[in-house]
XYZ file of C-alpha atoms in Angstrom:
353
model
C 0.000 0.000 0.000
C 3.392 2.164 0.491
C 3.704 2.386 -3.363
C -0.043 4.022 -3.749
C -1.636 7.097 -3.525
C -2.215 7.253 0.072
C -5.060 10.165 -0.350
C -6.449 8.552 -3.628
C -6.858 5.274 -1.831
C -8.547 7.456 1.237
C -10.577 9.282 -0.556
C -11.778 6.065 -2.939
C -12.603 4.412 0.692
C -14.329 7.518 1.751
C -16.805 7.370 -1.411
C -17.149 3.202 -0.443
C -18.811 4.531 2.710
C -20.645 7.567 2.486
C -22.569 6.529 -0.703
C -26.162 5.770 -1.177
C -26.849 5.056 -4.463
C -25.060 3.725 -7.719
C -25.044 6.881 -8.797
C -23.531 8.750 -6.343
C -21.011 5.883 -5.512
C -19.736 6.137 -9.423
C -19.670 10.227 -9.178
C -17.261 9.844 -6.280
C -15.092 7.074 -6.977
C -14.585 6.724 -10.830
C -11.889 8.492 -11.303
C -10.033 7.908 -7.749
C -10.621 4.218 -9.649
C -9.225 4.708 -13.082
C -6.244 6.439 -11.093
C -5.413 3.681 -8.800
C -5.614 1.149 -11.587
C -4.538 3.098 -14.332
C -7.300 2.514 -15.940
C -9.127 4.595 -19.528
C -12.839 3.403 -18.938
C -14.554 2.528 -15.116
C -17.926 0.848 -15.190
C -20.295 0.335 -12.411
C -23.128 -2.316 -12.619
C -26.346 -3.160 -10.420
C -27.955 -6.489 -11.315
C -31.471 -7.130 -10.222
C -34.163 -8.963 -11.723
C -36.538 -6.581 -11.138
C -34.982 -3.426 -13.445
C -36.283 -3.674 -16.546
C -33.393 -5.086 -18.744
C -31.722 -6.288 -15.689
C -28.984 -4.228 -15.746
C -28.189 -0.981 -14.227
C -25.057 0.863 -16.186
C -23.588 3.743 -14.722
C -20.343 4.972 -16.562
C -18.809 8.040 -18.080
C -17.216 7.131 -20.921
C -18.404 3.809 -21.956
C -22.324 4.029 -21.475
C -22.867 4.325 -25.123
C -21.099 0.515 -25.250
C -22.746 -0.823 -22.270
C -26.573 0.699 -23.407
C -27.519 -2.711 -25.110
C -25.619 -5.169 -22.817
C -28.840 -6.805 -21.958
C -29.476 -7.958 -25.461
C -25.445 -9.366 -25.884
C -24.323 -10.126 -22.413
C -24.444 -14.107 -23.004
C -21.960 -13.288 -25.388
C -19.659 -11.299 -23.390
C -16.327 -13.483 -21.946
C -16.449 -11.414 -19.083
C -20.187 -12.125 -17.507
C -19.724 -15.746 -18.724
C -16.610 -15.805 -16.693
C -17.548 -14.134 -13.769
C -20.920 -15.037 -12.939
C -18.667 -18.907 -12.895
C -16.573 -16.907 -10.067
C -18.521 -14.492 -8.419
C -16.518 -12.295 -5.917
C -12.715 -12.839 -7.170
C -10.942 -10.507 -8.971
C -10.225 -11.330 -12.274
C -8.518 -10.326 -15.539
C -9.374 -10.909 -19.383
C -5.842 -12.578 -19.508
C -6.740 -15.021 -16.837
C -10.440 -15.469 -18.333
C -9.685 -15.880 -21.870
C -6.912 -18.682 -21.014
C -5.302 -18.082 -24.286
C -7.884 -16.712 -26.479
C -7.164 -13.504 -28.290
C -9.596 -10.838 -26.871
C -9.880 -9.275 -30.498
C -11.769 -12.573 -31.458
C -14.202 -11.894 -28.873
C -17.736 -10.382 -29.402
C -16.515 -8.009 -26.495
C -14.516 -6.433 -28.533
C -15.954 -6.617 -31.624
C -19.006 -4.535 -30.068
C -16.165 -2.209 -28.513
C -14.860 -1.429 -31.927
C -18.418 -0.561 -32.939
C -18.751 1.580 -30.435
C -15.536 3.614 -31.680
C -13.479 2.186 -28.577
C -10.377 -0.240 -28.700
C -10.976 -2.205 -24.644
C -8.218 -3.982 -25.493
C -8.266 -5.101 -21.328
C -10.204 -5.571 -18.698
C -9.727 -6.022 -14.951
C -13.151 -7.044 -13.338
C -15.404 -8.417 -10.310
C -18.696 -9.785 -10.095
C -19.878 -8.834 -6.044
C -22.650 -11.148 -5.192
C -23.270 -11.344 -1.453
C -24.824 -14.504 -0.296
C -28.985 -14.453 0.672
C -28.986 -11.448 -1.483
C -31.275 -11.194 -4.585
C -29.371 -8.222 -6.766
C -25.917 -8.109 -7.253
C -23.201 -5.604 -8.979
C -19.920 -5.460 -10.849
C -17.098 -3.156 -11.270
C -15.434 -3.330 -14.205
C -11.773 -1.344 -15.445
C -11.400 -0.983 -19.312
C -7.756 0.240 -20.597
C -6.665 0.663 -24.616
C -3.373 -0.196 -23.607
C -1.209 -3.040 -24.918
C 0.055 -3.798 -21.346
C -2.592 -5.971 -19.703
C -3.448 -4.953 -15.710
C -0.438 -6.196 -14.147
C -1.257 -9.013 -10.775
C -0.540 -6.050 -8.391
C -3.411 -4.321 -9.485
C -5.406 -7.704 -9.313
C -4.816 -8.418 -5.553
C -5.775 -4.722 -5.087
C -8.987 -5.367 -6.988
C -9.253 -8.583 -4.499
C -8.353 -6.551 -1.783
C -11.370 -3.999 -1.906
C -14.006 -6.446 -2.999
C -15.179 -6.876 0.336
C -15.385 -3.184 1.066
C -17.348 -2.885 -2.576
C -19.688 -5.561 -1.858
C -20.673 -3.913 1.173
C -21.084 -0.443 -0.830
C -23.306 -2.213 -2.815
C -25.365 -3.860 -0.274
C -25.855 -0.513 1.298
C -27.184 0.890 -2.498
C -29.951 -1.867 -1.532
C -30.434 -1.175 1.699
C -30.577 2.572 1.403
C -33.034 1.890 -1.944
C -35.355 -0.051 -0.169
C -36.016 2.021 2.701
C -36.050 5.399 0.177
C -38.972 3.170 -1.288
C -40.642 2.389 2.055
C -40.853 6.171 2.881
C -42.370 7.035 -0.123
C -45.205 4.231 0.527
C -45.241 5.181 4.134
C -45.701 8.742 2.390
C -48.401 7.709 0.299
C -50.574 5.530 3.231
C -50.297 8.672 5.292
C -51.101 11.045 2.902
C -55.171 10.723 4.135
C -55.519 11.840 7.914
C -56.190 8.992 9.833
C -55.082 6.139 7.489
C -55.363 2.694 8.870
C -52.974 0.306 6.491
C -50.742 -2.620 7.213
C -48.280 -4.177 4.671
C -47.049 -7.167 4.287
C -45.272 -9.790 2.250
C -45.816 -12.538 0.323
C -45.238 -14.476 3.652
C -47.960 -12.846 5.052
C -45.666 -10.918 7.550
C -45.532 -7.390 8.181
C -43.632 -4.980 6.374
C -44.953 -2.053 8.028
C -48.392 -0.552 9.292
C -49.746 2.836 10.501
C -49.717 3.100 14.562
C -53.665 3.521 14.731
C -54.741 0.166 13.202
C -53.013 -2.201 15.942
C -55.289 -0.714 18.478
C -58.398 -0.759 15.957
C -57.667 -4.385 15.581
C -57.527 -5.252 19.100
C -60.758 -3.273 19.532
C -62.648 -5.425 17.159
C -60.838 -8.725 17.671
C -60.046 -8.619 21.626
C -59.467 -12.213 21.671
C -56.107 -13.091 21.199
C -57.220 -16.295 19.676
C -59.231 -14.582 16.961
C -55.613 -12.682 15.609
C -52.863 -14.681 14.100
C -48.819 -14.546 15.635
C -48.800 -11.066 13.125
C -51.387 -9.974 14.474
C -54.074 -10.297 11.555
C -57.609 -11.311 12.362
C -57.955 -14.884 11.380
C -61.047 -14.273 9.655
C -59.293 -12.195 6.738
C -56.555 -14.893 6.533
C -58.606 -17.242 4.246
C -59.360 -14.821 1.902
C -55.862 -12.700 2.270
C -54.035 -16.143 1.200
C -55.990 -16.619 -1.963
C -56.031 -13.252 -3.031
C -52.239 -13.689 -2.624
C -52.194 -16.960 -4.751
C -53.745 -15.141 -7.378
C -56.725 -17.357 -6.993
C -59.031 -14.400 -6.547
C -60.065 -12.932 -9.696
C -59.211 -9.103 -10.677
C -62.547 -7.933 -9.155
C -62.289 -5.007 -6.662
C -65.251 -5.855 -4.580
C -63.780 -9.452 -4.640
C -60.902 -8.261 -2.386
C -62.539 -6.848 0.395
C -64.069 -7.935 3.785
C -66.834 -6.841 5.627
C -68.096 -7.234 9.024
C -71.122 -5.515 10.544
C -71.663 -5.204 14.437
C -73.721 -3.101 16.459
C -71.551 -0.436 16.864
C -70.272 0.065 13.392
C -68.690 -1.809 11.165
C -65.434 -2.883 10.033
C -63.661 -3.191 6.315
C -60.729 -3.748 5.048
C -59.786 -3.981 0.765
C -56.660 -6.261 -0.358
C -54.378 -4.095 -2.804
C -51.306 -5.334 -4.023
C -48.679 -2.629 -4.609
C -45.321 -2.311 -6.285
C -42.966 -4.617 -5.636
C -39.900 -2.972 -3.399
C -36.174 -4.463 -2.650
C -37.715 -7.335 -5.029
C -40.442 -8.685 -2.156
C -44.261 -8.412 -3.460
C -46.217 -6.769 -0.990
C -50.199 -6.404 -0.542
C -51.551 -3.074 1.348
C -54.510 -3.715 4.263
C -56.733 -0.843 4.293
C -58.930 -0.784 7.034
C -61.585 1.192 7.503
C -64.468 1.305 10.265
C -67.909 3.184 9.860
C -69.309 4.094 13.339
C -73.050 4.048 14.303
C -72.252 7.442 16.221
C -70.086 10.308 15.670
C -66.233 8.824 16.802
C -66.039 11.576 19.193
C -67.752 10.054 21.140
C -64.963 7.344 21.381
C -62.897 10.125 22.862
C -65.287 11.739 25.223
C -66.715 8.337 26.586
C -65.456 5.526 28.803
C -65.226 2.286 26.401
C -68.352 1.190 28.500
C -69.962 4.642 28.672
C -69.632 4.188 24.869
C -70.627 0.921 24.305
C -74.101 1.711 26.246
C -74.456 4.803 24.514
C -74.374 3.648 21.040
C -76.676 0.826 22.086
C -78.962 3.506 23.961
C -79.021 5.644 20.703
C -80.323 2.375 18.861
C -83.378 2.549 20.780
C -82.639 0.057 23.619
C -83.888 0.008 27.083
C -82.085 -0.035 29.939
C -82.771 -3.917 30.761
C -82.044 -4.984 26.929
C -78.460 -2.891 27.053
C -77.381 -4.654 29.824
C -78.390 -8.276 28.993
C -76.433 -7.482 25.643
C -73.444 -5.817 28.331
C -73.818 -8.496 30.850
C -74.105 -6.082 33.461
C -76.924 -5.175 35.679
C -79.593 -3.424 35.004
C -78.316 -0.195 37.322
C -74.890 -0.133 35.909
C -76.691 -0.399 32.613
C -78.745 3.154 33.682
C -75.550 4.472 35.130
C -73.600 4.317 31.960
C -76.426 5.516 29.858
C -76.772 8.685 32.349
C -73.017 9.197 32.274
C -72.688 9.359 28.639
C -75.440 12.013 27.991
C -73.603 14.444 31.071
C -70.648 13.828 29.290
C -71.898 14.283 25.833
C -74.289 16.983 26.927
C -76.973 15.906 26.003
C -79.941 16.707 28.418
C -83.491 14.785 26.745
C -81.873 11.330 27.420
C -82.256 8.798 24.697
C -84.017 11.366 22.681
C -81.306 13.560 22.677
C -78.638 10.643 22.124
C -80.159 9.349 19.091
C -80.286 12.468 17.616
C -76.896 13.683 18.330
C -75.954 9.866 16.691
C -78.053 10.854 13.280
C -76.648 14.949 13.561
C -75.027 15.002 9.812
């Protein structure tokens, strides 16, 4: 390391770190990179099966050669090669094993592309459990080939590029779970959970774990995620695609005395390569939800049931309470709620637009 660039190789390990996209990461270290490996052309790749051609290009001077990779890449020595011997350095000397690269298709495409890559000097980073991967690849028109020092120091920062890259994901994913967290939030009081295609959550808004727990108290009636069991049925097949593209087909419905409860099945975009399915919930309330706020949960309870036209005997059978506490709760609700003509006045604050 004596015989380099001490703050070329500092800087270059600077712009490993701090960057959080492909783009960014080839703005800061291209040329620190053709430097160190004294190198004409620098190429950065990201590999995913979800971009559209597959590949992800970023480079300065040899985009215009790289543009149509996805149609030729079979071809190329170099993937064919390298996706063999994923995280090793390697160079077109050691991957042609005596072939002449000017009877390559590599070249041949170079040449069309008015540029003579006469070398190259590459790695293919692929992290294990890890969907996407990338490359960096070093093009020179030089006769020399890259010499074995500048091999080992390809091998040498491979693990420090591999994590680079891993962060592009990383960083990627969650810029892509902001904007959906974004987007659920957008309407005031949003209840949404997300999850996978395992049926586990990716995220959800804070209101909807207590909502649940209101309608489903039982902790029998919600799976270990949390989920009532009751949607699961339907949840699974709509996620087997064995539900047909109806919108009223992916919903569920459940009406109670005090309200009611839905929630519609939506699958969204697929982000960091995981499908994911949004859980809009939504509950309709026989009485204004204020009164959620201003009431006791059994103040409430009696006072929806009150403003449905129920005595004072049927509200507590339905309560299992007495007949007093029943009263009580009733009386409570319309002090609270000021309301002074007792039922009367209860079921007309309820129907008050």
């Amino acid at each position: 390391m004596s015989r380099l660039p001490q703050q070329t190789f500092l800087d270059l390990m600077c712009g490993l770190v701090e960057s959080r996209s492909l783009a960014q990461f080839q703005e800061r270290t291209e040329s620190l990179l053709a430097k160190l490996f004294h190198a004409d052309h620098v190429a950065f790749c990201w590999m995913h099966p979800d971009l559209p051609t597959g590949f992800d290009w970023k480079a300065s001077t040899t985009g215009h050669f790289l543009e149509s990779y996805y149609r030729w890449y079979q071809d190329d020595f170099v993937f064919r090669w390298l996706s063999q011997h994923p995280n090793i350095a390697w160079s077109d000397t050691e991957m042609l094993r005596g072939r002449k690269a000017e009877e390559t298709e590599t070249y041949r495409r170079s040449r069309e592309s008015h540029l003579d890559l006469r070398h190259v000097l590459a790695v293919l980073l692929a992290p294990e459990h890890q969907r996407g991967s990338g490359a960096v690849a070093l093009y020179s028109e030089r006769a020399r080939p890259f010499s074995a020092e500048r091999r080992r120091l390809l091998q040498g920062l491979t693990p420090a590029l591999s994590g680079a890259f891993q962060n592009f994901a990383r960083f990627g994913a969650l810029s892509s779970h902001n904007q959906l967290l974004e987007e659920l939030l957008r309407q005031e009081g949003a209840n949404a959970i997300v999850l996978d295609a395992y049926g586990r959550d990716f995220f959800r808004t804070g209101a909807v774990t207590s909502l649940l727990e209101r309608w489903f108290p039982s902790r029998s009636d919600r799976d270990d995620w949390g989920i009532p069991r009751a949607w699961r049925e339907r949840m699974d097949a709509f996620m087997a695609g064995s539900i047909l593209l109806n919108p009223t087909t992916h919903s569920w419905r459940e009406e109670r005395e005090l309200g009611a409860l839905e929630v519609c099945f939506t699958k969204l975009l697929r982000i960091d390569g995981r499908d994911l399915w949004e859980l809009r919930v939504k509950e309709f309330n026989a009485v204004p939800e204020e009164w959620r706020r201003i009431l006791t949960p059994r103040q409430f309870e009696a006072a929806v049931l009150a403003a449905q036209g129920l005595a004072d005997k049927e509200i507590a059978d339905r309560l299992g309470i007495t007949e007093d506490t029943a009263k009580d709760h009733v009386q409570s609700a319309c002090r609270r709620l000021k309301v002074s003509s007792g039922r009367k006045g209860l079921i007309a604050l309820a129907l008050r637009p």
